[in-house]
Short mmCIF file of C-alpha atoms and ligand atoms in Angstrom, two decimals:
data_model
loop_
_atom_site.label_atom_id
_atom_site.label_comp_id
_atom_site.label_asym_id
_atom_site.label_seq_id
_atom_site.Cartn_x
_atom_site.Cartn_y
_atom_site.Cartn_z
CA UNK A 18 67.78 21.01 -20.10
CA UNK A 19 67.79 22.90 -23.62
CA UNK A 20 68.83 19.99 -25.49
CA UNK A 21 66.05 17.57 -23.58
CA UNK A 22 63.47 20.33 -24.32
CA UNK A 23 64.39 20.39 -28.26
CA UNK A 24 64.05 16.49 -28.24
CA UNK A 25 60.45 17.27 -27.44
CA UNK A 26 59.26 20.28 -29.20
CA UNK A 27 60.69 20.57 -32.46
CA UNK A 28 62.93 23.61 -32.56
CA UNK A 29 62.13 24.46 -36.52
CA UNK A 30 58.29 24.42 -35.87
CA UNK A 31 58.29 25.05 -32.33
CA UNK A 32 55.24 22.39 -32.02
CA UNK A 33 55.34 18.93 -30.89
CA UNK A 34 52.96 15.85 -31.10
CA UNK A 35 53.27 13.99 -27.75
CA UNK A 36 51.24 10.63 -27.45
CA UNK A 37 49.70 10.00 -24.13
CA UNK A 38 49.69 6.32 -22.70
CA UNK A 39 50.13 6.89 -19.00
CA UNK A 40 46.40 6.51 -18.04
CA UNK A 41 46.90 3.04 -16.25
CA UNK A 42 48.78 4.87 -13.51
CA UNK A 43 45.28 5.85 -11.87
CA UNK A 44 42.70 4.10 -14.19
CA UNK A 45 44.18 0.74 -14.16
CA UNK A 46 43.17 -1.18 -17.38
CA UNK A 47 42.45 1.13 -20.11
CA UNK A 48 40.79 -0.05 -23.97
CA UNK A 49 43.66 -0.34 -26.67
CA UNK A 50 46.22 -0.17 -23.70
CA UNK A 51 46.98 -4.12 -22.85
CA UNK A 52 49.10 -5.01 -26.12
CA UNK A 53 51.01 -2.03 -26.18
CA UNK A 54 53.39 -3.52 -28.96
CA UNK A 55 50.50 -3.86 -30.96
CA UNK A 56 48.49 -0.45 -30.47
CA UNK A 57 50.93 1.90 -29.55
CA UNK A 58 54.29 0.50 -31.29
CA UNK A 59 52.93 1.60 -34.67
CA UNK A 60 52.13 5.14 -33.59
CA UNK A 61 55.56 5.83 -32.23
CA UNK A 62 57.17 6.83 -35.63
CA UNK A 63 54.71 9.70 -35.86
CA UNK A 64 55.14 10.95 -32.14
CA UNK A 65 57.91 13.61 -31.25
CA UNK A 66 57.72 12.05 -27.83
CA UNK A 67 55.72 9.45 -25.70
CA UNK A 68 54.15 10.24 -22.29
CA UNK A 69 54.24 6.93 -20.02
CA UNK A 70 55.08 5.76 -16.44
CA UNK A 71 57.98 3.82 -15.52
CA UNK A 72 56.06 0.33 -15.64
CA UNK A 73 55.20 0.89 -19.26
CA UNK A 74 58.58 1.63 -20.28
CA UNK A 75 60.24 -0.95 -18.17
CA UNK A 76 57.75 -3.64 -19.32
CA UNK A 77 56.62 -2.77 -22.72
CA UNK A 78 59.05 -0.63 -24.71
CA UNK A 79 61.88 -1.66 -26.83
CA UNK A 80 65.06 -0.74 -25.47
CA UNK A 81 66.31 0.78 -28.84
CA UNK A 82 63.07 2.88 -29.01
CA UNK A 83 64.26 6.18 -30.43
CA UNK A 84 61.21 8.09 -29.30
CA UNK A 85 62.03 10.42 -26.58
CA UNK A 86 60.29 9.94 -23.23
CA UNK A 87 58.08 11.98 -20.77
CA UNK A 88 57.98 10.39 -17.70
CA UNK A 89 55.06 10.14 -15.81
CA UNK A 90 56.45 10.43 -12.12
CA UNK A 91 53.10 11.47 -9.89
CA UNK A 92 50.62 8.80 -8.59
CA UNK A 93 49.01 7.21 -5.58
CA UNK A 94 45.29 7.79 -6.56
CA UNK A 95 42.93 5.61 -8.31
CA UNK A 96 39.64 6.07 -10.08
CA UNK A 97 38.13 3.85 -7.03
CA UNK A 98 38.41 7.06 -4.99
CA UNK A 99 36.63 10.48 -5.13
CA UNK A 100 39.78 12.64 -4.61
CA UNK A 101 41.79 12.18 -7.25
CA UNK A 102 44.09 15.03 -6.14
CA UNK A 103 45.93 12.75 -3.57
CA UNK A 104 49.14 12.38 -5.38
CA UNK A 105 52.68 12.47 -4.36
CA UNK A 106 56.04 11.93 -6.48
CA UNK A 107 56.44 8.25 -7.19
CA UNK A 108 59.76 8.14 -9.19
CA UNK A 109 63.13 9.88 -8.13
CA UNK A 110 65.01 12.28 -10.17
CA UNK A 111 68.02 10.04 -10.38
CA UNK A 112 65.86 7.15 -11.76
CA UNK A 113 64.47 9.65 -14.59
CA UNK A 114 67.62 10.40 -15.80
CA UNK A 115 68.60 6.54 -15.65
CA UNK A 116 65.90 5.93 -17.69
CA UNK A 117 67.30 8.51 -19.94
CA UNK A 118 63.95 10.49 -19.79
CA UNK A 119 63.62 13.71 -21.72
CA UNK A 120 60.99 15.58 -19.44
CA UNK A 121 59.49 14.50 -16.21
CA UNK A 122 55.53 15.06 -15.60
CA UNK A 123 53.11 15.30 -13.10
CA UNK A 124 49.47 16.31 -12.29
CA UNK A 125 48.64 19.73 -10.19
CA UNK A 126 45.31 19.93 -9.24
CA UNK A 127 44.39 23.37 -8.43
CA UNK A 128 41.09 24.10 -6.52
CA UNK A 129 41.31 20.45 -5.55
CA UNK A 130 41.59 18.94 -1.85
CA UNK A 131 45.31 18.50 -2.32
CA UNK A 132 46.10 21.30 -4.26
CA UNK A 133 48.98 22.28 -2.10
CA UNK A 134 50.54 18.99 -1.95
CA UNK A 135 50.44 18.53 -5.77
CA UNK A 136 51.99 22.24 -6.33
CA UNK A 137 54.59 21.63 -3.75
CA UNK A 138 55.38 18.39 -5.80
CA UNK A 139 55.81 20.22 -8.58
CA UNK A 140 58.01 22.68 -7.02
CA UNK A 141 60.12 19.86 -5.61
CA UNK A 142 60.56 18.25 -9.20
CA UNK A 143 61.22 21.80 -10.62
CA UNK A 144 64.26 22.15 -8.11
CA UNK A 145 65.70 18.68 -8.63
CA UNK A 146 65.06 19.16 -12.25
CA UNK A 147 67.08 22.38 -12.30
CA UNK A 148 69.83 20.52 -10.46
CA UNK A 149 69.60 17.41 -13.33
CA UNK A 150 68.82 19.72 -16.51
CA UNK A 151 65.52 17.83 -16.81
CA UNK A 152 62.33 19.73 -17.87
CA UNK A 153 59.01 19.30 -16.19
CA UNK A 154 55.63 19.17 -17.48
CA UNK A 155 52.93 20.03 -15.31
CA UNK A 156 49.44 18.58 -16.28
CA UNK A 157 46.53 20.84 -15.01
CA UNK A 158 42.82 20.41 -14.88
CA UNK A 159 42.55 16.70 -14.09
CA UNK A 160 39.61 14.90 -12.30
CA UNK A 161 35.94 14.88 -12.74
CA UNK A 162 35.16 18.12 -10.57
CA UNK A 163 37.18 20.44 -12.47
CA UNK A 164 35.40 23.24 -14.22
CA UNK A 165 37.16 23.73 -17.95
CA UNK A 166 36.72 27.24 -18.92
CA UNK A 167 39.44 29.80 -20.01
CA UNK A 168 39.29 31.47 -16.60
CA UNK A 169 40.17 28.36 -14.56
CA UNK A 170 42.52 26.78 -17.02
CA UNK A 171 44.21 30.24 -17.53
CA UNK A 172 44.80 30.08 -13.71
CA UNK A 173 46.30 26.79 -13.28
CA UNK A 174 48.33 26.72 -16.17
CA UNK A 175 50.00 30.26 -14.97
CA UNK A 176 50.28 29.22 -11.53
CA UNK A 177 52.47 25.93 -12.99
CA UNK A 178 54.34 28.23 -14.96
CA UNK A 179 54.81 30.34 -12.01
CA UNK A 180 56.55 27.51 -9.86
CA UNK A 181 58.70 26.68 -12.78
CA UNK A 182 57.25 24.03 -15.05
CA UNK A 183 58.83 24.18 -18.51
CA UNK A 184 55.73 22.72 -20.37
CA UNK A 185 51.98 22.79 -19.55
CA UNK A 186 49.49 20.46 -20.59
CA UNK A 187 45.77 21.53 -20.20
CA UNK A 188 42.39 20.98 -21.93
CA UNK A 189 41.29 22.88 -25.04
CA UNK A 190 38.45 25.24 -24.22
CA UNK A 191 36.73 28.26 -26.02
CA UNK A 192 38.79 31.55 -26.03
CA UNK A 193 41.97 29.36 -25.67
CA UNK A 194 44.04 32.16 -26.88
CA UNK A 195 43.65 34.16 -23.25
CA UNK A 196 44.85 30.61 -21.97
CA UNK A 197 47.80 30.70 -24.26
CA UNK A 198 48.28 34.65 -23.60
CA UNK A 199 48.63 34.39 -19.85
CA UNK A 200 50.94 31.20 -19.81
CA UNK A 201 54.81 32.08 -20.50
CA UNK A 202 55.63 28.45 -21.33
CA UNK A 203 54.46 26.07 -24.29
CA UNK A 204 50.85 25.08 -23.66
CA UNK A 205 50.31 21.23 -24.87
CA UNK A 206 46.54 20.02 -25.07
CA UNK A 207 44.97 16.77 -24.03
CA UNK A 208 41.98 15.14 -25.70
CA UNK A 209 40.07 13.98 -23.03
CA UNK A 210 37.59 11.23 -23.79
CA UNK A 211 36.99 9.75 -27.35
CA UNK A 212 35.05 11.88 -29.55
CA UNK A 213 34.53 11.58 -33.17
CA UNK A 214 38.01 12.15 -35.22
CA UNK A 215 36.46 15.60 -36.99
CA UNK A 216 36.05 17.01 -33.28
CA UNK A 217 39.20 16.01 -32.29
CA UNK A 218 41.05 17.30 -35.24
CA UNK A 219 39.17 20.47 -34.92
CA UNK A 220 40.56 20.97 -31.53
CA UNK A 221 43.94 20.70 -32.26
CA UNK A 222 43.80 22.95 -35.19
CA UNK A 223 41.93 25.81 -33.09
CA UNK A 224 44.53 25.03 -30.40
CA UNK A 225 47.45 25.61 -32.66
CA UNK A 226 45.80 28.71 -34.25
CA UNK A 227 45.22 29.85 -30.56
CA UNK A 228 49.18 29.57 -29.70
CA UNK A 229 49.03 26.20 -28.46
CA UNK A 230 52.68 24.56 -29.04
CA UNK A 231 51.26 21.16 -29.73
CA UNK A 232 49.17 18.10 -28.35
CA UNK A 233 49.37 15.56 -26.01
CA UNK A 234 46.69 12.97 -27.28
CA UNK A 235 46.16 9.50 -25.80
CA UNK A 236 42.46 8.13 -26.02
CA UNK A 237 41.38 10.29 -29.27
CA UNK A 238 44.44 8.69 -30.97
CA UNK A 239 44.83 5.10 -29.53
CA UNK A 240 41.15 4.56 -29.43
CA UNK A 241 40.84 5.39 -32.97
CA UNK A 242 39.64 2.36 -34.90
CA UNK A 243 42.01 3.86 -37.27
CA UNK A 244 45.18 5.07 -34.77
CA UNK A 245 47.66 5.24 -37.46
CA UNK A 246 45.50 7.43 -39.73
CA UNK A 247 44.54 9.57 -36.75
CA UNK A 248 47.94 10.45 -35.51
CA UNK A 249 49.23 11.12 -39.00
CA UNK A 250 46.22 13.59 -39.37
CA UNK A 251 46.89 15.11 -36.08
CA UNK A 252 50.46 15.40 -36.76
CA UNK A 253 49.76 17.12 -40.34
CA UNK A 254 48.29 20.04 -38.50
CA UNK A 255 50.63 20.36 -35.86
CA UNK A 256 53.84 20.01 -37.88
CA UNK A 257 52.89 20.71 -41.52
CA UNK A 258 50.29 23.62 -41.06
CA UNK A 259 47.12 21.67 -42.37
CA UNK A 260 43.86 22.88 -41.77
CA UNK A 261 41.31 20.98 -39.88
CA UNK A 262 39.69 20.02 -42.99
CA UNK A 263 42.70 19.21 -45.00
CA UNK A 264 43.49 16.99 -41.97
CA UNK A 265 40.15 15.15 -41.98
CA UNK A 266 40.77 14.51 -45.70
CA UNK A 267 44.02 12.94 -45.16
CA UNK A 268 42.53 10.75 -42.12
CA UNK A 269 39.76 9.58 -44.31
CA UNK A 270 42.14 8.83 -47.48
CA UNK A 271 44.55 7.13 -45.20
CA UNK A 272 41.96 4.92 -43.51
CA UNK A 273 40.48 3.75 -46.84
CA UNK A 274 44.30 3.15 -48.07
CA UNK A 275 43.75 5.55 -50.98
C1 LIG B 12 45.89 12.01 -17.47
O1 LIG B 12 46.03 12.33 -16.37
C2 LIG B 12 47.00 11.53 -18.31
O2 LIG B 12 48.14 12.48 -18.07
C3 LIG B 12 46.35 11.70 -19.83
O3 LIG B 12 47.78 11.19 -20.43
C4 LIG B 12 45.89 12.86 -20.52
O4 LIG B 12 45.02 13.44 -19.96
C5 LIG B 12 45.96 12.92 -21.90
O5 LIG B 12 45.32 11.68 -22.18
P1 LIG B 12 44.05 12.14 -23.07
O6 LIG B 12 44.11 12.75 -24.37
O7 LIG B 12 43.50 10.73 -23.53
O8 LIG B 12 43.08 12.72 -22.46
#
């Protein structure tokens, strides 16, 4: 368990830059995830871990890829339905081990119609994960209807940690330090829809200052016109103590090739 966690979260810094590319599991086709080799492979050297589905791992990744895998193991809903919370576990723990995953991930939907189902799935994964030494990452507050403030995110992340999640992923919000304070396990932030790079970098910086262990950004990296400069700028904040301004400067110099 500890070995797998240390593959994802650098023990020297206590931080991680995860790259999330699991979106098609409920969104179908997603901009810049059609040709993974072209859009994602160049980002892997700057990622401490990549979060993806079994399908992407099987179809689009090189078997020699050294980047640790966080395997998305929940699904069953699509964006065509109003209720995204109707998810179950899609991949067995045995299969996750066979695929050499460093952690498994699922979404929990606190306050949604299928809250109990997803929380019980988390508990089941944690029970199985303990048997195999497999960490579980819980993604909280996904879905259109969820409020994203410190009170709600604090509640959702704490519930996930109480049920045994080893890492929790959530959204950045105002007063994020309150969310971090109340959650006893490492927190990484998601990015959400694509926003200007400057803003996305500021969110990462503020989350790290508030005590987050890193980020698990997706669209704000792979949908950037300059995705490699963007992930390198994100990495400079998370792993090299850059400020948001310094990271933006790095982004601008890398994108112009200076
Ligand atoms: C959402 O359910 C998925 O786990 C995404 O991987 C997650 O939202 C992070 O991606 P983004 O930064 O694009 O929001």
